[in-house]
Amino acid sequence: MPFLVVLFILAVVTLFASVKIVQQQERGIVLRLGKYKSIA
């Protein structure tokens, strides 16, 4: 495999991983906000 192809695959995998992490964090924030709203 050429070096550029490996770099491209790594970049794509990193991008997908970061998107998944951001979505999970957003879900956690939404859940926390929901808890605060139900308390208030």
mmCIF file of C-alpha atoms in Angstrom:
data_model
loop_
_atom_site.group_PDB
_atom_site.id
_atom_site.type_symbol
_atom_site.label_atom_id
_atom_site.label_comp_id
_atom_site.label_asym_id
_atom_site.label_seq_id
_atom_site.Cartn_x
_atom_site.Cartn_y
_atom_site.Cartn_z
ATOM 1 C CA MET A 1 0.000 0.000 0.000
ATOM 2 C CA PRO A 2 1.350 3.424 -0.863
ATOM 3 C CA PHE A 3 2.055 5.740 2.049
ATOM 4 C CA LEU A 4 -0.565 8.295 0.915
ATOM 5 C CA VAL A 5 -3.301 5.643 0.884
ATOM 6 C CA VAL A 6 -2.435 4.675 4.474
ATOM 7 C CA LEU A 7 -2.506 8.331 5.535
ATOM 8 C CA PHE A 8 -5.881 8.832 3.835
ATOM 9 C CA ILE A 9 -7.404 5.782 5.560
ATOM 10 C CA LEU A 10 -6.049 6.963 8.937
ATOM 11 C CA ALA A 11 -7.550 10.423 8.349
ATOM 12 C CA VAL A 12 -10.978 8.964 7.480
ATOM 13 C CA VAL A 13 -10.963 6.649 10.523
ATOM 14 C CA THR A 14 -9.944 9.537 12.807
ATOM 15 C CA LEU A 15 -12.715 11.713 11.347
ATOM 16 C CA PHE A 16 -15.387 9.047 11.946
ATOM 17 C CA ALA A 17 -14.100 8.419 15.490
ATOM 18 C CA SER A 18 -14.196 12.126 16.386
ATOM 19 C CA VAL A 19 -17.723 12.505 14.963
ATOM 20 C CA LYS A 20 -18.911 9.529 17.063
ATOM 21 C CA ILE A 21 -17.284 10.977 20.214
ATOM 22 C CA VAL A 22 -18.881 14.398 19.625
ATOM 23 C CA GLN A 23 -22.317 12.796 19.137
ATOM 24 C CA GLN A 24 -21.944 10.836 22.394
ATOM 25 C CA GLN A 25 -20.879 13.998 24.266
ATOM 26 C CA GLU A 26 -23.844 15.924 22.832
ATOM 27 C CA ARG A 27 -26.201 13.137 23.920
ATOM 28 C CA GLY A 28 -24.724 13.268 27.435
ATOM 29 C CA ILE A 29 -25.154 17.053 27.588
ATOM 30 C CA VAL A 30 -28.770 16.784 26.384
ATOM 31 C CA LEU A 31 -29.507 14.127 29.019
ATOM 32 C CA ARG A 32 -27.943 16.303 31.734
ATOM 33 C CA LEU A 33 -29.932 19.355 30.630
ATOM 34 C CA GLY A 34 -33.103 17.246 30.689
ATOM 35 C CA LYS A 35 -32.372 16.194 34.276
ATOM 36 C CA TYR A 36 -31.818 19.801 35.356
ATOM 37 C CA LYS A 37 -35.049 20.884 33.669
ATOM 38 C CA SER A 38 -37.062 18.140 35.394
ATOM 39 C CA ILE A 39 -35.574 19.180 38.767
ATOM 40 C CA ALA A 40 -36.302 22.897 38.213
#
